[in-house]
Structures are given as structure tokens and as C-alpha cells.
């Protein structure tokens, strides 16, 4: 659908305004805001791009995938500031642990070289003979690389922390990969990753997403390019306890609602947002046709009543999710011209948000792939 037509059907409003833009150079596919005070004005942007110089038609060697993790902050005085650019393998997904661990903000990253990486956020006040500006950076503290018997190429595609509802100093992490499998880890008190379990291929194609049910993290879900949504309950065993074939395209996004028990949301290439009650999953309890294929869905961190959606070729949108029978788009953003992949809500409270230009009570970030564009915007959503 042409952009002009989309904007006629899902018009942007004066309630959403661009604060900052940034050219990430490499293709951008994820943005994640730090949830912890006093660093809620910090966020990371992940990059992923094929290295054309590594392409060799005469060998079967996989083409190299380049990546970067960009650490930014925003402030009403200094605007958007890049603090650090870390070269990595291609970044597929990033998530901050919802609670701090040993007083530190911890970031999980999955990449194109079979690896889950864990970084800590370091504010450093480096004072020598005279005071110098505070320095902020990410430091890699541990990683785990999946070992393949045949040394085949594997991309780790997604991750989720178990801490969405209940805090833990030894949280678990669920990941999915390009062979249709899931891997479950624990980040222990010594700061190391322990692989708890890896599955056989549970999906026929790439498992784009794995996500915990935050109210009981024995339960988690995976979704894949085979259009199947699987539910697991490790109290029963390693095999799925439910196979849902409602989706008519690849299942790309799953997010548990931390405020409403039993509720999860899924996104799909078939352009439908689906709301589910996990106690009975024959049919969704709510659906909404979106303006494009869905890649990411995020419940807001202030009450989990609104959803932020990355619709790839169809822009970014805010969905009112108060009423499962009346899901509706209330804001739309079309600054991105080519594949909107990353979206996230800032955790800044309204008093902090008010210090920035324009009217509004929320700040969000979005990013797109082929035009390698990062945007930070301000908007208004009704608190109710």
C-alpha cells in the first residue's frame, strides 16, 4: 500500500512530534530504553548489516554480518548525545533486565554469531587533577556461544528476561534462533551465564521470537516463520503444551502484559495484532488489522494499556489496548521510509518529559533498516 494511502487511512496527528533524528550508518533494527532511575534518559540502538565485501561466490562461507551497539542519551539541554559505539557481530535483539542486578543496569544482546552477550552499564566519574565530565559506557561482562556439531551458521534472533513482573537477582533469559529452537539461560550471582536447557528444533523455520509469560516464568511462548505459535510449560516437560496455527504468516512478536494476568499479544507478517487469554487460546480475545506486517509490539511501562507497534513497511503506531473489544490505532508515525523494525517506550515520567519541546507526556524511539534512521519523538496518550 502506498505511503500516501496509508497516511489517509491512519493519519498522523499533531500529538506526535520528532525531537531528534540520527543516521546510524549501518541498518538499524532495535531500540531499547534503560528502565532504571536515574538513567531513564539512556537507550541503545542495535545495528545489523551484511558485509558486501565478504561475499564470495566461489565458497560456501557465510557472508559476514556486521553490527554495532550505539549508546545514547537525551536531555532538554544537550539534546541527543552518542556516548559509545561498540562494533559487534550483527545485532538481532536487545533487552534490558527489568530490575537492576547488584545495583547495575544489565543489557542482554543476541547476535548473528550464535551468541548471547551480557553488558553492564557503567557511569564513570573519572577525576584526575581536575574534574572531568562523567563518562557513560557499556562493558561486556559475559557471553555464551551455542556450539553446533556441524559448525553451521546460526543466528540468535530474540531474547526476553524473566523479570517483567517479579524481580530477581538471578534472572532467566529465553532466546530463539534461526534453526527454530529455544535456549534458556540463567544469569547467576557471580555474573555468569548458565545454559539451563536447549530444545531440538520446535519450528520448521526461523523462530523469530521467544517471550516469557511474566506472571509465571515456567511458561513461555515462541513464534516462527512457519506461522506457528507454541506455548511451553516447563513444569510439565520440554515439549510444547499448545500449538496454535491461527496466524497466517510468520509470528514475529510476543509480549506478556505485566499488569493484566493471562494476557499476551502477538504480531505477525499477516498484519494482524492479536490479543490472547492464555487460559483458552482457540481464538484471540481481540484483533486489529494493522497498516503493515508487524515486527515488534511493546506494552507501555506505565500501566500496560497501550501498545507500540513497528509495522515494517507500514510505519510505527500506538494502539489503545484498554478494551479488547475496541482495539484501535490512536497515533501513527511515518518518518521512516524503509522497514520500521525497532520501537520502544522511554520510562521517563511526565515531569521529566515536560522538560522537552512540544506538548506531550510520553517519549518513544523508533528505527528503520535500509534508511538506517533513528528517531526520538514525543507524543500524548491519555492516562486513564
Short mmCIF file of C-alpha atoms in Angstrom, two decimals:
data_model
loop_
_atom_site.label_atom_id
_atom_site.label_comp_id
_atom_site.label_asym_id
_atom_site.label_seq_id
_atom_site.Cartn_x
_atom_site.Cartn_y
_atom_site.Cartn_z
CA UNK A 1 0.00 0.00 0.00
CA UNK A 2 1.40 3.40 -0.97
CA UNK A 3 2.55 5.69 1.82
CA UNK A 4 0.02 8.39 0.90
CA UNK A 5 -2.79 5.87 1.12
CA UNK A 6 -1.58 4.61 4.48
CA UNK A 7 -1.46 8.11 5.86
CA UNK A 8 -5.01 8.73 4.68
CA UNK A 9 -6.21 5.59 6.45
CA UNK A 10 -4.05 6.01 9.55
CA UNK A 11 -3.30 9.73 9.73
CA UNK A 12 -0.58 11.19 11.92
CA UNK A 13 -1.79 13.83 14.34
CA UNK A 14 -0.39 16.96 15.91
CA UNK A 15 0.04 14.92 19.09
CA UNK A 16 3.30 13.29 17.92
CA UNK A 17 6.43 15.33 17.14
CA UNK A 18 10.01 14.45 16.28
CA UNK A 19 12.57 15.57 18.86
CA UNK A 20 15.73 14.09 17.33
CA UNK A 21 16.90 12.06 14.35
CA UNK A 22 20.19 10.26 13.79
CA UNK A 23 21.76 8.45 10.84
CA UNK A 24 23.06 5.15 12.27
CA UNK A 25 25.03 4.42 9.04
CA UNK A 26 24.53 0.67 9.45
CA UNK A 27 20.97 -0.65 9.21
CA UNK A 28 19.06 -0.20 12.49
CA UNK A 29 16.77 -2.91 13.86
CA UNK A 30 16.24 -2.40 17.60
CA UNK A 31 15.91 0.34 20.22
CA UNK A 32 15.65 -0.25 23.97
CA UNK A 33 15.34 2.37 26.75
CA UNK A 34 17.02 1.80 30.12
CA UNK A 35 14.21 1.29 32.68
CA UNK A 36 16.18 2.27 35.81
CA UNK A 37 16.46 5.61 37.58
CA UNK A 38 18.43 7.84 37.23
CA UNK A 39 19.35 6.55 33.74
CA UNK A 40 15.95 6.50 32.09
CA UNK A 41 17.13 9.07 29.54
CA UNK A 42 19.59 6.48 28.12
CA UNK A 43 18.85 3.97 25.38
CA UNK A 44 20.63 1.63 22.97
CA UNK A 45 20.16 1.17 19.24
CA UNK A 46 21.24 -2.10 17.60
CA UNK A 47 22.59 -2.39 14.04
CA UNK A 48 22.76 -5.33 11.64
CA UNK A 49 24.12 -5.30 8.11
CA UNK A 50 25.56 -7.78 5.61
CA UNK A 51 29.18 -7.05 4.73
CA UNK A 52 29.19 -6.95 0.94
CA UNK A 53 32.99 -7.13 0.87
CA UNK A 54 32.83 -10.60 2.49
CA UNK A 55 30.68 -12.06 -0.27
CA UNK A 56 32.45 -14.80 -2.21
CA UNK A 57 30.59 -16.74 -4.91
CA UNK A 58 33.31 -19.40 -5.02
CA UNK A 59 32.94 -20.57 -1.41
CA UNK A 60 30.16 -21.64 0.92
CA UNK A 61 31.48 -19.42 3.70
CA UNK A 62 28.58 -17.40 5.14
CA UNK A 63 28.57 -13.72 4.38
CA UNK A 64 29.79 -11.71 7.35
CA UNK A 65 27.19 -9.77 9.32
CA UNK A 66 28.33 -6.51 10.83
CA UNK A 67 26.80 -4.97 13.92
CA UNK A 68 27.02 -2.12 16.37
CA UNK A 69 25.51 -1.18 19.69
CA UNK A 70 25.03 2.56 19.98
CA UNK A 71 24.54 4.05 23.46
CA UNK A 72 22.64 7.36 23.51
CA UNK A 73 21.16 9.79 26.00
CA UNK A 74 18.70 12.62 25.59
CA UNK A 75 18.43 15.81 27.60
CA UNK A 76 16.48 19.06 27.16
CA UNK A 77 19.78 20.96 27.32
CA UNK A 78 22.20 18.82 25.30
CA UNK A 79 19.75 17.05 23.01
CA UNK A 80 20.64 13.63 21.61
CA UNK A 81 24.15 12.51 22.56
CA UNK A 82 26.04 9.43 21.38
CA UNK A 83 28.24 8.13 24.19
CA UNK A 84 29.56 4.91 22.72
CA UNK A 85 29.65 2.88 19.52
CA UNK A 86 30.56 -0.81 20.02
CA UNK A 87 31.45 -2.93 17.00
CA UNK A 88 29.90 -6.40 17.32
CA UNK A 89 28.53 -9.18 15.13
CA UNK A 90 25.13 -8.30 13.68
CA UNK A 91 22.69 -7.41 16.48
CA UNK A 92 19.30 -9.12 16.19
CA UNK A 93 17.70 -8.14 19.51
CA UNK A 94 18.49 -6.37 22.79
CA UNK A 95 16.68 -6.16 26.13
CA UNK A 96 17.49 -4.56 29.49
CA UNK A 97 16.82 -6.68 32.55
CA UNK A 98 13.71 -5.09 34.10
CA UNK A 99 15.36 -4.77 37.54
CA UNK A 100 18.93 -3.87 38.43
CA UNK A 101 21.27 -6.71 39.45
CA UNK A 102 23.70 -5.92 42.26
CA UNK A 103 22.90 -2.25 41.69
CA UNK A 104 23.78 -2.41 37.98
CA UNK A 105 21.70 -1.97 34.84
CA UNK A 106 22.23 -5.07 32.70
CA UNK A 107 21.70 -5.38 28.93
CA UNK A 108 21.25 -8.66 27.06
CA UNK A 109 22.13 -8.81 23.34
CA UNK A 110 21.77 -11.66 20.82
CA UNK A 111 23.78 -11.66 17.62
CA UNK A 112 24.50 -13.30 14.28
CA UNK A 113 27.30 -15.48 15.65
CA UNK A 114 25.27 -17.88 17.86
CA UNK A 115 25.91 -15.76 20.93
CA UNK A 116 24.05 -14.21 23.87
CA UNK A 117 26.07 -11.34 25.35
CA UNK A 118 25.56 -9.57 28.68
CA UNK A 119 26.72 -5.98 29.19
CA UNK A 120 26.70 -3.77 32.26
CA UNK A 121 26.00 -0.06 32.10
CA UNK A 122 28.86 1.89 33.68
CA UNK A 123 28.60 5.52 34.77
CA UNK A 124 32.20 6.55 35.45
CA UNK A 125 33.28 9.76 37.14
CA UNK A 126 36.89 9.95 36.05
CA UNK A 127 38.55 12.65 38.14
CA UNK A 128 42.29 13.23 37.85
CA UNK A 129 43.84 16.56 38.77
CA UNK A 130 40.67 18.35 37.81
CA UNK A 131 37.06 17.30 37.40
CA UNK A 132 36.25 15.78 34.03
CA UNK A 133 32.81 15.08 32.57
CA UNK A 134 31.13 11.87 33.65
CA UNK A 135 31.61 9.07 31.12
CA UNK A 136 28.91 6.52 30.35
CA UNK A 137 29.60 3.23 28.59
CA UNK A 138 28.62 -0.42 28.22
CA UNK A 139 31.06 -3.14 29.22
CA UNK A 140 30.80 -6.77 28.14
CA UNK A 141 30.87 -8.97 31.24
CA UNK A 142 29.95 -12.43 29.94
CA UNK A 143 28.70 -14.27 26.86
CA UNK A 144 27.57 -17.73 25.79
CA UNK A 145 28.08 -19.13 22.29
CA UNK A 146 25.91 -22.02 21.17
CA UNK A 147 28.04 -24.93 19.95
CA UNK A 148 26.90 -26.67 16.76
CA UNK A 149 28.13 -30.18 15.98
CA UNK A 150 28.38 -29.33 12.28
CA UNK A 151 29.65 -25.77 12.86
CA UNK A 152 26.68 -24.49 10.84
CA UNK A 153 25.60 -20.88 10.80
CA UNK A 154 23.11 -19.90 13.49
CA UNK A 155 21.59 -16.51 14.23
CA UNK A 156 20.29 -15.86 17.74
CA UNK A 157 17.12 -13.94 16.92
CA UNK A 158 15.45 -12.78 20.13
CA UNK A 159 15.62 -12.71 23.91
CA UNK A 160 13.43 -11.94 26.90
CA UNK A 161 14.18 -11.61 30.63
CA UNK A 162 12.05 -13.37 33.27
CA UNK A 163 11.79 -10.17 35.35
CA UNK A 164 8.85 -8.44 33.65
CA UNK A 165 6.59 -8.95 36.69
CA UNK A 166 8.76 -10.17 39.57
CA UNK A 167 12.29 -9.02 40.36
CA UNK A 168 15.17 -11.46 40.59
CA UNK A 169 18.88 -11.25 41.30
CA UNK A 170 19.36 -14.47 39.31
CA UNK A 171 17.04 -13.92 36.35
CA UNK A 172 16.45 -16.31 33.50
CA UNK A 173 16.68 -15.46 29.80
CA UNK A 174 14.81 -17.17 26.97
CA UNK A 175 16.25 -16.93 23.44
CA UNK A 176 15.21 -18.18 20.00
CA UNK A 177 17.33 -18.96 16.95
CA UNK A 178 17.32 -19.38 13.19
CA UNK A 179 17.06 -23.19 13.44
CA UNK A 180 13.65 -22.99 15.14
CA UNK A 181 14.94 -23.71 18.64
CA UNK A 182 14.80 -22.05 22.04
CA UNK A 183 17.56 -21.76 24.65
CA UNK A 184 17.03 -20.98 28.32
CA UNK A 185 19.78 -19.40 30.44
CA UNK A 186 20.27 -18.17 33.98
CA UNK A 187 22.37 -15.12 34.80
CA UNK A 188 23.77 -16.11 38.18
CA UNK A 189 25.03 -14.15 41.19
CA UNK A 190 28.64 -14.43 40.03
CA UNK A 191 27.80 -12.64 36.76
CA UNK A 192 27.99 -15.70 34.54
CA UNK A 193 25.56 -17.22 32.06
CA UNK A 194 24.48 -20.80 32.67
CA UNK A 195 22.71 -22.68 29.89
CA UNK A 196 19.76 -24.42 31.54
CA UNK A 197 18.21 -26.07 28.51
CA UNK A 198 18.29 -26.07 24.70
CA UNK A 199 15.49 -27.53 22.63
CA UNK A 200 15.50 -29.58 19.46
CA UNK A 201 14.04 -27.65 16.51
CA UNK A 202 10.47 -26.96 17.60
CA UNK A 203 9.64 -24.92 14.49
CA UNK A 204 10.14 -25.72 10.81
CA UNK A 205 11.74 -22.35 10.11
CA UNK A 206 13.32 -19.41 11.93
CA UNK A 207 11.97 -18.86 15.45
CA UNK A 208 11.71 -15.07 15.26
CA UNK A 209 10.61 -14.56 18.85
CA UNK A 210 10.63 -16.14 22.31
CA UNK A 211 8.98 -14.48 25.31
CA UNK A 212 8.15 -15.30 28.92
CA UNK A 213 4.70 -15.20 30.45
CA UNK A 214 5.73 -12.79 33.19
CA UNK A 215 3.19 -13.99 35.80
CA UNK A 216 4.70 -17.48 35.83
CA UNK A 217 8.00 -17.84 34.01
CA UNK A 218 7.80 -21.62 33.85
CA UNK A 219 5.57 -20.67 30.92
CA UNK A 220 6.94 -19.10 27.74
CA UNK A 221 5.99 -18.80 24.06
CA UNK A 222 7.80 -19.00 20.75
CA UNK A 223 6.73 -17.82 17.31
CA UNK A 224 8.31 -18.58 13.96
CA UNK A 225 8.32 -18.23 10.20
CA UNK A 226 6.22 -21.42 9.97
CA UNK A 227 3.23 -19.32 11.20
CA UNK A 228 3.02 -21.36 14.42
CA UNK A 229 2.77 -20.04 17.98
CA UNK A 230 3.93 -22.54 20.61
CA UNK A 231 3.29 -22.50 24.35
CA UNK A 232 5.64 -24.25 26.78
CA UNK A 233 5.27 -25.08 30.46
CA UNK A 234 8.47 -26.48 31.94
CA UNK A 235 6.57 -27.85 34.96
CA UNK A 236 5.20 -30.43 32.53
CA UNK A 237 8.21 -31.01 30.26
CA UNK A 238 10.19 -29.68 27.32
CA UNK A 239 7.59 -30.33 24.62
CA UNK A 240 5.04 -27.64 23.75
CA UNK A 241 1.74 -27.84 25.61
CA UNK A 242 -0.09 -25.91 22.90
CA UNK A 243 0.34 -25.47 19.15
CA UNK A 244 -1.60 -22.52 17.77
CA UNK A 245 -1.99 -22.21 13.98
CA UNK A 246 -4.27 -19.18 13.88
CA UNK A 247 -1.66 -16.88 12.33
CA UNK A 248 -1.45 -16.84 8.53
CA UNK A 249 2.12 -15.54 8.35
CA UNK A 250 5.31 -15.67 10.36
CA UNK A 251 4.85 -14.94 14.08
CA UNK A 252 7.33 -12.17 14.84
CA UNK A 253 6.41 -10.60 18.17
CA UNK A 254 5.09 -11.75 21.56
CA UNK A 255 4.78 -9.63 24.71
CA UNK A 256 3.24 -10.57 28.05
CA UNK A 257 1.18 -7.92 29.83
CA UNK A 258 2.76 -7.27 33.24
CA UNK A 259 -0.40 -5.63 34.66
CA UNK A 260 -3.15 -7.89 33.30
CA UNK A 261 -2.86 -11.55 34.23
CA UNK A 262 -3.34 -14.16 31.46
CA UNK A 263 -2.95 -11.59 28.64
CA UNK A 264 -0.31 -11.69 25.90
CA UNK A 265 -0.18 -10.01 22.49
CA UNK A 266 1.26 -11.35 19.24
CA UNK A 267 2.31 -9.74 15.98
CA UNK A 268 2.54 -11.38 12.59
CA UNK A 269 3.52 -10.86 8.96
CA UNK A 270 -0.20 -11.18 8.14
CA UNK A 271 -0.61 -7.63 9.57
CA UNK A 272 -2.88 -8.66 12.45
CA UNK A 273 -2.29 -7.75 16.08
CA UNK A 274 -3.85 -10.47 18.23
CA UNK A 275 -4.69 -10.31 21.93
CA UNK A 276 -4.83 -13.66 23.74
CA UNK A 277 -6.07 -15.04 27.04
CA UNK A 278 -3.60 -17.87 27.60
CA UNK A 279 -6.17 -19.95 29.52
CA UNK A 280 -8.01 -20.62 26.27
CA UNK A 281 -6.20 -19.95 23.01
CA UNK A 282 -8.52 -21.35 20.34
CA UNK A 283 -9.31 -17.82 19.19
CA UNK A 284 -7.88 -14.43 20.17
CA UNK A 285 -9.93 -12.26 22.52
CA UNK A 286 -9.14 -9.19 20.40
CA UNK A 287 -7.75 -8.48 16.92
CA UNK A 288 -6.74 -5.40 14.96
CA UNK A 289 -5.68 -5.14 11.31
CA UNK A 290 -2.52 -3.02 11.20
CA UNK A 291 -1.11 -0.95 8.31
CA UNK A 292 1.72 -3.38 7.60
CA UNK A 293 3.47 -6.58 8.70
CA UNK A 294 4.23 -6.46 12.41
CA UNK A 295 7.76 -6.88 13.70
CA UNK A 296 7.66 -5.59 17.29
CA UNK A 297 4.95 -4.96 19.87
CA UNK A 298 5.62 -3.35 23.27
CA UNK A 299 3.17 -2.76 26.11
CA UNK A 300 3.75 0.65 27.70
CA UNK A 301 5.65 0.62 31.04
CA UNK A 302 3.19 2.89 32.86
CA UNK A 303 0.12 0.65 33.04
CA UNK A 304 0.34 -1.71 30.06
CA UNK A 305 -2.76 -0.21 28.45
CA UNK A 306 -1.15 0.96 25.21
CA UNK A 307 0.87 -0.90 22.61
CA UNK A 308 3.69 0.48 20.49
CA UNK A 309 3.88 -1.31 17.14
CA UNK A 310 6.59 -1.46 14.47
CA UNK A 311 4.80 -2.28 11.22
CA UNK A 312 7.79 -2.64 8.88
CA UNK A 313 6.52 -1.14 5.61
CA UNK A 314 3.57 0.48 7.38
CA UNK A 315 5.18 2.87 9.89
CA UNK A 316 5.01 2.94 13.69
CA UNK A 317 1.76 3.17 15.65
CA UNK A 318 0.30 3.47 19.13
CA UNK A 319 -2.66 1.18 19.82
CA UNK A 320 -5.18 1.78 22.61
CA UNK A 321 -5.48 -1.59 24.33
CA UNK A 322 -7.78 -0.65 27.23
CA UNK A 323 -10.72 -2.52 25.72
CA UNK A 324 -10.08 -5.86 24.00
CA UNK A 325 -13.31 -5.40 22.04
CA UNK A 326 -12.27 -1.99 20.73
CA UNK A 327 -8.56 -2.09 19.89
CA UNK A 328 -7.71 0.97 17.82
CA UNK A 329 -4.79 2.97 16.48
CA UNK A 330 -4.62 6.38 18.15
CA UNK A 331 -1.26 7.67 16.83
CA UNK A 332 0.75 6.99 13.67
CA UNK A 333 4.30 7.95 12.68
CA UNK A 334 5.63 7.82 9.12
CA UNK A 335 9.09 9.40 9.33
CA UNK A 336 10.67 6.03 8.45
CA UNK A 337 10.65 5.23 4.76
CA UNK A 338 12.04 1.70 4.69
CA UNK A 339 11.24 -1.15 7.13
CA UNK A 340 10.44 0.06 10.63
CA UNK A 341 11.86 -2.65 12.90
CA UNK A 342 12.60 -1.08 16.29
CA UNK A 343 10.22 0.64 18.73
CA UNK A 344 10.27 1.27 22.46
CA UNK A 345 8.80 3.48 25.18
CA UNK A 346 11.01 5.70 27.30
CA UNK A 347 10.48 5.17 31.05
CA UNK A 348 10.85 8.90 31.78
CA UNK A 349 7.96 10.19 33.90
CA UNK A 350 5.71 13.02 32.82
CA UNK A 351 7.55 15.71 34.79
CA UNK A 352 10.81 14.81 33.00
CA UNK A 353 9.11 14.54 29.62
CA UNK A 354 7.65 18.04 30.08
CA UNK A 355 11.16 19.50 30.02
CA UNK A 356 11.49 18.65 26.32
CA UNK A 357 10.00 20.63 23.41
CA UNK A 358 6.39 20.19 22.27
CA UNK A 359 3.32 19.10 24.16
CA UNK A 360 3.02 15.52 25.32
CA UNK A 361 3.51 13.11 28.19
CA UNK A 362 5.44 10.22 26.60
CA UNK A 363 8.70 9.82 24.68
CA UNK A 364 9.31 6.92 22.31
CA UNK A 365 12.07 5.88 19.94
CA UNK A 366 11.80 4.14 16.57
CA UNK A 367 14.31 2.96 13.98
CA UNK A 368 14.29 1.66 10.43
CA UNK A 369 16.50 -0.68 8.47
CA UNK A 370 17.52 0.29 4.95
CA UNK A 371 17.42 4.04 5.53
CA UNK A 372 19.36 3.49 8.84
CA UNK A 373 17.30 6.13 10.61
CA UNK A 374 16.79 6.54 14.37
CA UNK A 375 14.04 8.86 15.63
CA UNK A 376 13.10 10.07 19.11
CA UNK A 377 9.61 11.52 19.33
CA UNK A 378 7.22 13.00 21.86
CA UNK A 379 3.52 12.30 21.99
CA UNK A 380 0.45 12.44 24.17
CA UNK A 381 -1.56 9.46 25.41
CA UNK A 382 -4.45 9.73 27.81
CA UNK A 383 -3.81 8.47 31.35
CA UNK A 384 -6.89 6.53 32.43
#
